Every structure is written in C-alpha cells, then in structure tokens.
C-alpha cells in the first residue's frame, strides 16, 4: 500500500469538509528486529519518506513463555507462536502513541490480518482485510498434504489464521476478481477456503461466503515518483547508469552476481522476484536453457535472492539458490545469463526497469501463481513490454497480445516460443516493441494508480463503518 497516497487522500477529504487544520495520522505497525543486519528494522520509530506525518512503529516479537525479545529475523512460516503476544503489545503501544484508538485497522498478509483481527476485536475498530496472497492456492494439495508440509510451512496454523481473519473483517479488499472466485480453470484464493479437509486435523464445510458483500476489488498501482516511463528523459536518473551498466554487463561476479554476458548488444529478457519455488525464477531459467531460439535473440537477466545458499535463513530460498547454480552449470548458461543478488533499493529498481527498456528488452514474471503482480505493474509503468503468468492477477492486468502477453508457467516450451516470437518480430519491425510498450502504459494509467486505490479504500471504510 502506498502510504503517501493514502495520507494525501485523507488530507484532501478533510480539506473538502473544512477541516484542513486536522492532521490525519497513518501508522504502519511491523516487527522490530534488534539484529537488523544493516537495515533500519531495529529502529522503533521511522518516518516514512515524502509524507507529512506518517511513520513506521516497530514492536518486537517476544517469547510467549519467557517474554524475552527475539533478536533475529523469523521466516513468515515460523512466526505463529509469537503473533498473539505481538497483538497485545501492539494494542498497548498504539493506545500510547495515538492517545486512544485508531479509526481503521488494515491488515496485510496472513499474520498481519490475524493481528488486525485481534486488535479490531479488542478495540472495537473497523477492520479491513488484505490477504495479498493466500498460500493455500500456491502449493498444490496443501490441505490434503498438510502433515507432510507442516514441518516446513506450518499450514495448520496459517490456514486457520486466514479463516479467522477473513470472517472477522468488516470488509475485504482484493486486487483482482480471480483472488475471490478464480476463473474457468483455476480456483480462486478465497474460493479455495470455502470447503476443504486437512486429514486428521479438521474439515471446513463453510469457510467463507465468496458472495458476501464484504468483498471488494481495488487494484493497487506503482509509485509514480519511482516508476515512470523510460521516455521521460528529464526525469531519468542518469547518474545511476554507470552502476546499471556494471550491474548488468560488468565482468564482476561474486559476491553480487553470477556469470557475465558475452554479447551485450542483445536485448535483455529480465525478471526480478523473490527466489522461492512459487516465483519460479529457476523455472524461467530452465525454459531459457531449453530454447535455442530464445537464447539466440536475447540475454537473460535474473535479479533475486542470494547467490550463496549459506547467506539465507530461508530454507526454500536456499534450495532454489542451489538449483539455480546447478541449472547454470548443467546447461552451460555462462555468457548468455546473468544472475544478480536481490536489489532492495526501489529508486534504483525503477531506473533498472527503464535502463532495460533502453535495450529494447522485456520483463517476464513466470510465477506458478501470482495473486496480483505488482512487479508487472511496475514494469509496464516504466514502458517495458511484459510477459506474465496467466495464473492469477496478471491475467487481468494484461490484455494478451495488446498491452503484454500471458504465459503458462506449466508449459515452458510454449512460453519460451512466445517470447522468442516477440523478440524476432521486434528485430524485423521495431515499431512492434513500441506498440506493446505504449499499450501497456495506457492500460496502467486507466486502471492501476495509487490515487485511485486510496480513494476507493477510504470510501469503503466509510461504507462499512
């Protein structure tokens, strides 16, 4: 969520009501991590850049038995023992910060929504639920096979937390229709919670009513100060271009990159995501490795995760990291692929999209399932032609063949051929690249901005109060 857009919309509405002297307060509550590894996650309060009064309030996890503060990061799959104590600490801290209780609580993701439910129940406050991504549809047969998956993912806790939060919420916001009810071939995220069985644990016969009027579709956008078209030359961060060139085409490798590109003149096929199984970056590398056509017409650049499995505490990321190294070696991808560690500076990433657009490249989002697809919106906002999974939200963002292309992550050869077709067509007719770029920009401007999002969210908060 874009806090700046939300604060600006609050101020606009107050001004319309003659209350311009009233200062709205937006507080983002998250976890404080004492051993923050060079980040600001150990700071209790942090102002949010480019806002007038919004800030982050961080509260630590505590051991539920001893009360001792957890000093290190904990995976989202392993945090359930600490959530209820965290919610109680949040209530105390928020009442002290605000001198009372908030008017609206917005939860995000499974753990955040459970905390929001507990807070809303205790403080009698309107609650908005934003799932972001329900894990149940990401992992095949996650309910039936829960006992096998539970030691790693703790779905027995997460699915129950999801049910509690979505039923307690006053209203629910989804990014796309598919999140609610799916399509002809795929079950929706919320639809999957309607009825299911976790053998020897419990059976859900009426988990959620997907026709409930609490469901609303409000699609997010990309920050316009960071993500803007590559053609807006006067706004470009040209001072970063030397670093970008080195990042993508340089000869340096470890500890920041693996492999180099032998032919920098080729356009770049680019992907940026977390390095986990669902985001399917290793799947993309396999498609590329097996497609001689695609390897002939473009270089592949992957930005995501760590390049040394020892540098992560996330089990799934470590496994995908090892798989990536294995694929690069088995398919002799050095020279045509470059893998760069995760880039966490959003301002630099915005210019990275545009820099790749300068090469007449394309962005690909190959996830097995994607609830919405914010990176798809970011890439399209920067004018970069985009290929994205047909499983989930991107299928609604993109109009296939016009503003981008849908790919099926379970049919890699077909996806690789579609991308090769595009690059071959653009080589023969450069205007083909321009048409897709412009159609993508038009699609984003009409439907996916944070200003639209903030307006609809606050309207809904008034409706459901």
XYZ file of C-alpha atoms in Angstrom:
465
model
C 0.000 0.000 0.000
C 1.211 3.495 -0.830
C 1.072 5.402 2.450
C 1.777 8.716 0.756
C -1.296 8.378 -1.488
C -3.432 7.326 1.484
C -2.312 10.302 3.565
C -2.857 12.688 0.644
C -6.403 11.381 0.124
C -7.171 11.751 3.839
C -5.963 15.357 3.748
C -7.971 16.087 0.600
C -11.159 14.794 2.201
C -10.586 16.717 5.419
C -9.977 19.866 3.425
C -13.234 19.366 1.497
C -15.067 19.169 4.833
C -13.494 22.374 6.119
C -11.156 20.501 8.452
C -7.840 21.495 6.878
C -6.314 22.061 10.329
C -6.848 18.422 11.302
C -3.766 16.271 10.748
C -4.514 12.643 9.835
C -2.210 10.042 11.349
C -1.134 6.955 9.455
C 0.877 4.456 11.489
C 2.413 1.351 9.907
C 2.969 -1.302 12.580
C 5.520 -4.017 11.959
C 8.138 -6.076 13.756
C 11.274 -4.666 15.384
C 14.358 -6.826 14.795
C 17.291 -5.935 17.094
C 19.846 -7.746 14.907
C 18.840 -5.876 11.758
C 21.873 -6.698 9.579
C 22.435 -3.160 8.329
C 18.752 -2.279 7.809
C 16.593 0.120 9.816
C 14.453 -2.712 11.231
C 15.965 -2.111 14.695
C 14.591 1.452 14.874
C 11.399 1.738 16.938
C 10.055 4.733 15.003
C 10.919 5.688 11.421
C 9.371 8.496 9.425
C 8.010 7.500 6.023
C 9.714 9.441 3.248
C 7.675 12.079 1.382
C 4.786 12.048 3.869
C 3.835 14.812 6.265
C 3.192 12.750 9.361
C 3.096 9.026 8.569
C 5.591 6.752 10.271
C 6.544 3.147 10.982
C 6.147 1.873 14.531
C 8.147 -1.276 15.222
C 7.363 -3.661 18.067
C 9.478 -6.758 18.805
C 8.358 -10.355 18.923
C 8.561 -11.837 22.398
C 8.781 -15.438 23.507
C 5.243 -16.322 24.660
C 6.574 -18.118 27.748
C 9.536 -16.048 28.911
C 8.712 -12.658 27.418
C 12.249 -12.418 26.053
C 12.683 -10.344 22.864
C 13.523 -12.305 19.715
C 16.619 -10.697 18.293
C 16.769 -12.242 14.823
C 14.561 -12.351 11.740
C 11.963 -15.140 11.604
C 10.516 -16.597 8.402
C 6.868 -15.806 7.689
C 6.178 -19.529 8.011
C 7.635 -19.741 11.531
C 6.184 -16.708 13.328
C 2.876 -18.127 14.582
C 3.950 -18.748 18.218
C 4.603 -15.008 18.625
C 1.593 -13.405 16.940
C -0.891 -13.248 19.840
C 1.617 -11.715 22.252
C 2.622 -9.291 19.497
C -1.019 -8.205 19.080
C -1.317 -7.412 22.800
C 1.898 -5.392 22.697
C 0.607 -3.574 19.600
C -2.568 -2.543 21.382
C -0.659 -1.085 24.308
C 1.798 0.771 22.073
C -0.880 2.116 19.715
C -3.044 3.460 22.526
C 0.009 5.240 23.911
C 1.040 6.621 20.512
C -2.400 7.821 19.463
C -3.782 8.760 22.861
C -6.727 6.489 22.088
C -7.697 4.005 19.424
C -7.480 4.231 15.617
C -10.492 4.664 13.333
C -9.472 1.957 10.866
C -7.145 -1.040 11.038
C -5.851 -2.560 7.800
C -4.211 -5.968 7.944
C -1.937 -7.389 5.285
C -0.915 -10.990 4.661
C -1.934 -13.882 6.941
C -0.061 -12.868 10.086
C -0.895 -9.173 9.730
C -4.561 -9.958 9.210
C -4.697 -12.131 12.323
C -3.098 -9.326 14.357
C -5.569 -6.852 12.810
C -8.466 -9.137 13.781
C -7.298 -9.377 17.372
C -6.773 -5.619 17.607
C -10.096 -4.753 15.945
C -11.940 -7.135 18.270
C -10.322 -5.759 21.418
C -10.540 -2.084 20.386
C -13.932 -2.162 18.565
C -12.487 -0.692 15.382
C -13.406 -1.189 11.696
C -11.159 -3.823 10.136
C -10.039 -4.129 6.507
C -8.505 -7.423 5.392
C -5.963 -7.501 2.518
C -4.714 -11.051 2.020
C -2.034 -10.062 -0.519
C -1.535 -13.782 -1.149
C -3.197 -16.789 0.435
C -0.678 -19.615 0.497
C -3.295 -22.332 0.058
C -3.518 -21.991 -3.721
C 0.237 -21.609 -4.155
C 1.121 -25.118 -3.030
C -0.634 -27.976 -4.789
C -2.795 -30.076 -2.448
C -1.542 -28.066 0.529
C -4.640 -29.020 2.529
C -4.603 -32.770 1.831
C -0.826 -32.979 2.260
C -0.645 -30.583 5.212
C 1.001 -33.146 7.514
C 3.936 -33.550 5.108
C 4.268 -29.784 4.584
C 3.663 -28.656 8.158
C 7.226 -29.060 9.470
C 8.346 -26.524 6.836
C 5.328 -24.274 6.254
C 3.039 -24.680 9.308
C -0.079 -24.503 7.156
C -2.130 -25.913 10.030
C -1.672 -22.540 11.738
C -1.776 -20.345 8.657
C -4.986 -21.672 7.108
C -6.799 -21.349 10.437
C -5.481 -17.793 10.863
C -6.723 -16.950 7.345
C -10.200 -18.259 8.142
C -10.401 -16.298 11.393
C -9.220 -13.045 9.796
C -11.364 -13.118 6.648
C -14.517 -13.887 8.621
C -13.822 -11.301 11.321
C -13.056 -8.470 8.886
C -15.689 -5.818 8.213
C -14.576 -5.663 4.599
C -12.060 -7.394 2.361
C -10.049 -5.852 -0.451
C -8.680 -7.964 -3.279
C -6.584 -6.824 -6.211
C -8.432 -8.882 -8.808
C -11.635 -10.842 -9.319
C -9.604 -14.038 -9.606
C -8.462 -13.716 -5.995
C -12.079 -14.186 -4.985
C -13.586 -16.644 -7.446
C -10.855 -17.737 -9.872
C -11.719 -18.463 -13.495
C -12.848 -21.330 -15.713
C -9.748 -23.397 -14.991
C -8.395 -22.086 -11.660
C -9.980 -21.946 -8.233
C -9.902 -18.523 -6.550
C -7.822 -17.894 -3.441
C -10.844 -17.185 -1.269
C -12.930 -19.779 -3.093
C -10.375 -22.395 -2.032
C -11.157 -21.580 1.612
C -14.872 -22.311 1.240
C -14.647 -26.065 1.818
C -11.581 -28.239 2.362
C -10.186 -31.007 4.520
C -6.941 -31.310 6.422
C -6.986 -35.044 7.247
C -6.883 -35.906 10.959
C -6.888 -32.186 11.812
C -10.184 -30.589 10.752
C -12.722 -30.283 7.957
C -14.074 -26.928 6.762
C -17.629 -27.078 5.376
C -18.384 -23.340 5.064
C -15.143 -21.417 5.466
C -16.125 -18.217 3.650
C -19.006 -16.963 1.526
C -17.388 -15.600 -1.629
C -20.663 -13.851 -2.499
C -20.600 -11.858 0.724
C -20.896 -8.112 0.134
C -17.762 -7.560 2.222
C -15.636 -8.457 -0.846
C -14.359 -5.547 -2.943
C -11.880 -5.294 -5.834
C -9.417 -2.406 -5.537
C -6.265 -2.767 -7.630
C -3.006 -1.158 -6.444
C -0.570 0.810 -8.564
C 3.102 1.740 -8.717
C 4.665 4.761 -7.022
C 4.667 7.451 -9.754
C 7.741 9.147 -8.296
C 9.760 5.952 -8.712
C 8.137 4.141 -11.623
C 7.577 6.282 -14.706
C 8.081 5.807 -18.472
C 11.611 5.401 -19.826
C 10.763 8.060 -22.434
C 10.566 10.844 -19.793
C 14.215 11.776 -20.295
C 14.189 14.798 -17.980
C 13.211 12.609 -15.019
C 15.697 9.812 -15.684
C 18.317 9.068 -13.019
C 21.218 9.177 -15.445
C 23.755 9.331 -12.607
C 22.911 5.673 -11.920
C 23.528 4.481 -15.459
C 27.188 3.686 -14.867
C 26.212 1.441 -11.955
C 23.421 -0.115 -14.017
C 25.811 -0.896 -16.851
C 28.209 -2.548 -14.438
C 25.383 -4.433 -12.706
C 24.071 -5.888 -15.963
C 27.053 -6.036 -18.284
C 30.052 -5.865 -15.966
C 32.704 -8.512 -15.505
C 32.329 -8.659 -11.729
C 30.764 -11.710 -10.147
C 30.715 -12.924 -6.514
C 29.521 -11.727 -4.076
C 26.934 -9.783 -6.104
C 26.466 -11.719 -9.349
C 26.941 -14.997 -11.191
C 28.035 -15.199 -14.857
C 28.616 -12.446 -17.407
C 27.120 -11.615 -20.814
C 29.273 -12.269 -23.892
C 27.112 -10.255 -26.303
C 25.808 -7.039 -24.676
C 24.183 -5.967 -27.947
C 21.323 -8.428 -27.492
C 18.130 -7.147 -25.817
C 17.604 -8.215 -22.219
C 14.881 -10.564 -21.029
C 14.604 -9.505 -17.402
C 12.955 -10.928 -14.289
C 13.030 -9.706 -10.690
C 11.385 -11.514 -7.781
C 11.959 -13.385 -4.559
C 13.926 -16.578 -5.028
C 11.322 -19.116 -3.993
C 9.532 -22.015 -5.616
C 6.297 -20.181 -6.437
C 8.015 -17.193 -8.063
C 9.580 -19.786 -10.381
C 12.785 -17.983 -11.376
C 14.533 -21.320 -11.737
C 11.681 -22.452 -13.977
C 12.322 -19.454 -16.233
C 15.998 -20.379 -16.427
C 15.027 -23.909 -17.495
C 12.756 -22.558 -20.270
C 15.575 -20.345 -21.498
C 18.116 -23.156 -21.310
C 15.991 -25.462 -23.472
C 15.053 -22.861 -26.113
C 17.751 -22.314 -28.725
C 15.575 -19.669 -30.391
C 15.252 -17.628 -27.209
C 18.948 -17.903 -26.392
C 19.781 -16.663 -29.882
C 17.679 -13.486 -29.680
C 18.207 -12.232 -26.124
C 20.234 -12.418 -22.937
C 18.535 -13.439 -19.693
C 18.998 -11.332 -16.543
C 17.689 -12.638 -13.215
C 17.588 -10.351 -10.184
C 16.581 -12.097 -6.990
C 17.609 -13.839 -3.828
C 21.113 -14.701 -2.683
C 23.812 -16.331 -4.776
C 25.241 -18.227 -1.806
C 22.832 -20.543 -0.007
C 24.782 -20.007 3.221
C 23.654 -16.364 3.254
C 19.963 -17.045 3.870
C 17.975 -18.462 6.736
C 15.054 -19.247 4.433
C 15.012 -22.950 3.603
C 13.146 -22.555 0.328
C 15.405 -19.749 -0.891
C 18.480 -21.849 -0.103
C 17.097 -24.775 -2.107
C 16.256 -22.547 -5.090
C 19.705 -20.951 -4.913
C 21.378 -24.345 -5.170
C 19.057 -25.307 -8.025
C 19.944 -22.115 -9.919
C 23.665 -22.852 -9.701
C 23.030 -26.397 -10.896
C 20.999 -25.228 -13.912
C 23.625 -22.683 -14.964
C 26.305 -25.348 -14.864
C 24.295 -28.169 -16.483
C 23.129 -26.043 -19.427
C 26.314 -24.040 -19.891
C 24.477 -20.715 -19.499
C 27.526 -18.623 -18.711
C 27.814 -15.941 -21.348
C 24.074 -15.614 -22.022
C 22.683 -15.334 -18.477
C 23.489 -13.010 -15.603
C 22.124 -13.616 -12.112
C 22.291 -10.666 -9.722
C 21.524 -10.714 -5.990
C 18.278 -9.113 -4.815
C 18.208 -5.336 -5.262
C 16.312 -3.698 -2.403
C 16.547 -0.025 -3.323
C 13.228 0.788 -5.006
C 14.503 4.012 -6.571
C 17.361 2.152 -8.264
C 14.970 -0.607 -9.314
C 12.718 1.908 -11.033
C 15.653 3.109 -13.112
C 16.678 -0.514 -13.700
C 13.349 -1.204 -15.456
C 13.868 1.886 -17.620
C 17.502 1.036 -18.362
C 16.419 -2.367 -19.643
C 13.715 -0.692 -21.720
C 16.544 1.295 -23.331
C 17.926 -2.014 -24.618
C 14.530 -2.781 -26.175
C 14.221 -5.618 -23.710
C 11.222 -7.148 -21.936
C 10.133 -8.124 -18.442
C 8.902 -11.610 -17.562
C 7.028 -12.702 -14.456
C 6.997 -16.523 -14.554
C 5.293 -17.335 -11.219
C 3.352 -20.562 -10.794
C 0.685 -18.350 -9.241
C 0.593 -14.614 -8.569
C -2.203 -13.051 -6.525
C -1.781 -9.654 -8.171
C 1.599 -8.926 -9.737
C 2.977 -5.605 -8.555
C 6.216 -6.062 -10.493
C 4.081 -6.457 -13.618
C 2.508 -3.045 -12.943
C 5.936 -1.536 -12.189
C 7.455 -2.826 -15.427
C 4.506 -1.706 -17.541
C 4.522 1.708 -15.840
C 8.123 2.112 -16.986
C 7.161 1.206 -20.561
C 8.724 -2.258 -20.558
C 6.834 -4.888 -22.608
C 5.777 -7.589 -20.181
C 5.166 -11.340 -20.186
C 3.393 -12.591 -17.069
C 1.834 -15.722 -15.661
C -1.715 -16.484 -16.716
C -2.321 -17.988 -13.280
C -3.642 -15.183 -11.116
C -3.871 -11.410 -11.193
C -1.585 -10.642 -14.143
C -4.133 -12.192 -16.487
C -6.451 -9.298 -15.577
C -3.749 -6.615 -15.682
C -2.563 -7.525 -19.188
C -4.681 -7.705 -22.318
C -2.949 -10.542 -24.139
C -1.302 -9.548 -27.395
C -2.026 -5.850 -26.862
C -0.660 -4.498 -23.574
C 1.532 -7.526 -22.911
C 1.440 -11.312 -23.026
C 0.136 -14.159 -20.862
C 2.353 -17.186 -20.351
C 1.514 -20.531 -18.783
C 4.258 -21.467 -16.281
C 3.323 -25.128 -16.636
C 4.097 -25.051 -20.387
C 7.620 -23.660 -20.500
C 8.357 -24.524 -24.130
C 5.235 -22.648 -25.262
C 6.184 -19.644 -23.103
C 9.733 -19.603 -24.467
C 8.438 -19.701 -28.049
C 6.071 -16.789 -27.366
C 8.950 -14.694 -26.028
C 11.203 -15.690 -28.936
C 8.423 -14.749 -31.369
C 8.233 -11.294 -29.801
C 11.952 -10.587 -29.996
C 12.176 -11.877 -33.580
C 9.197 -9.743 -34.594
C 10.712 -6.657 -32.954
C 14.028 -7.241 -34.736
C 12.181 -7.225 -38.045
C 9.831 -4.374 -37.124
C 11.000 -2.131 -34.229
C 7.573 -0.457 -34.088
C 6.128 -3.724 -32.730
C 8.052 -3.140 -29.489
C 6.771 0.457 -29.323
C 3.143 -0.623 -29.780
C 3.223 -3.069 -26.867
C 5.074 -0.544 -24.691
C 2.505 2.202 -25.361
C -0.485 -0.103 -24.907
C 0.921 -1.203 -21.556
C 1.333 2.387 -20.395
C -2.227 3.239 -21.423
C -3.582 0.224 -19.544
C -1.793 1.227 -16.330
C -2.867 4.877 -16.457
C -6.510 3.895 -16.844
C -6.748 1.289 -14.082
C -3.703 0.925 -11.828
C -2.702 4.015 -9.816
C -2.366 4.580 -6.084
C -4.597 7.661 -6.272
C -7.496 5.504 -7.492
C -6.680 2.924 -4.811
C -6.619 5.382 -1.901
C -9.892 6.982 -2.962
C -11.716 3.663 -3.155
C -10.233 2.334 0.077
C -11.343 5.330 2.129
C -14.776 5.305 0.513
C -15.156 1.663 1.538
C -14.015 2.427 5.096
C -16.943 4.850 5.365
C -19.414 2.371 3.864
C -18.514 -0.454 6.257
C -18.011 1.604 9.418
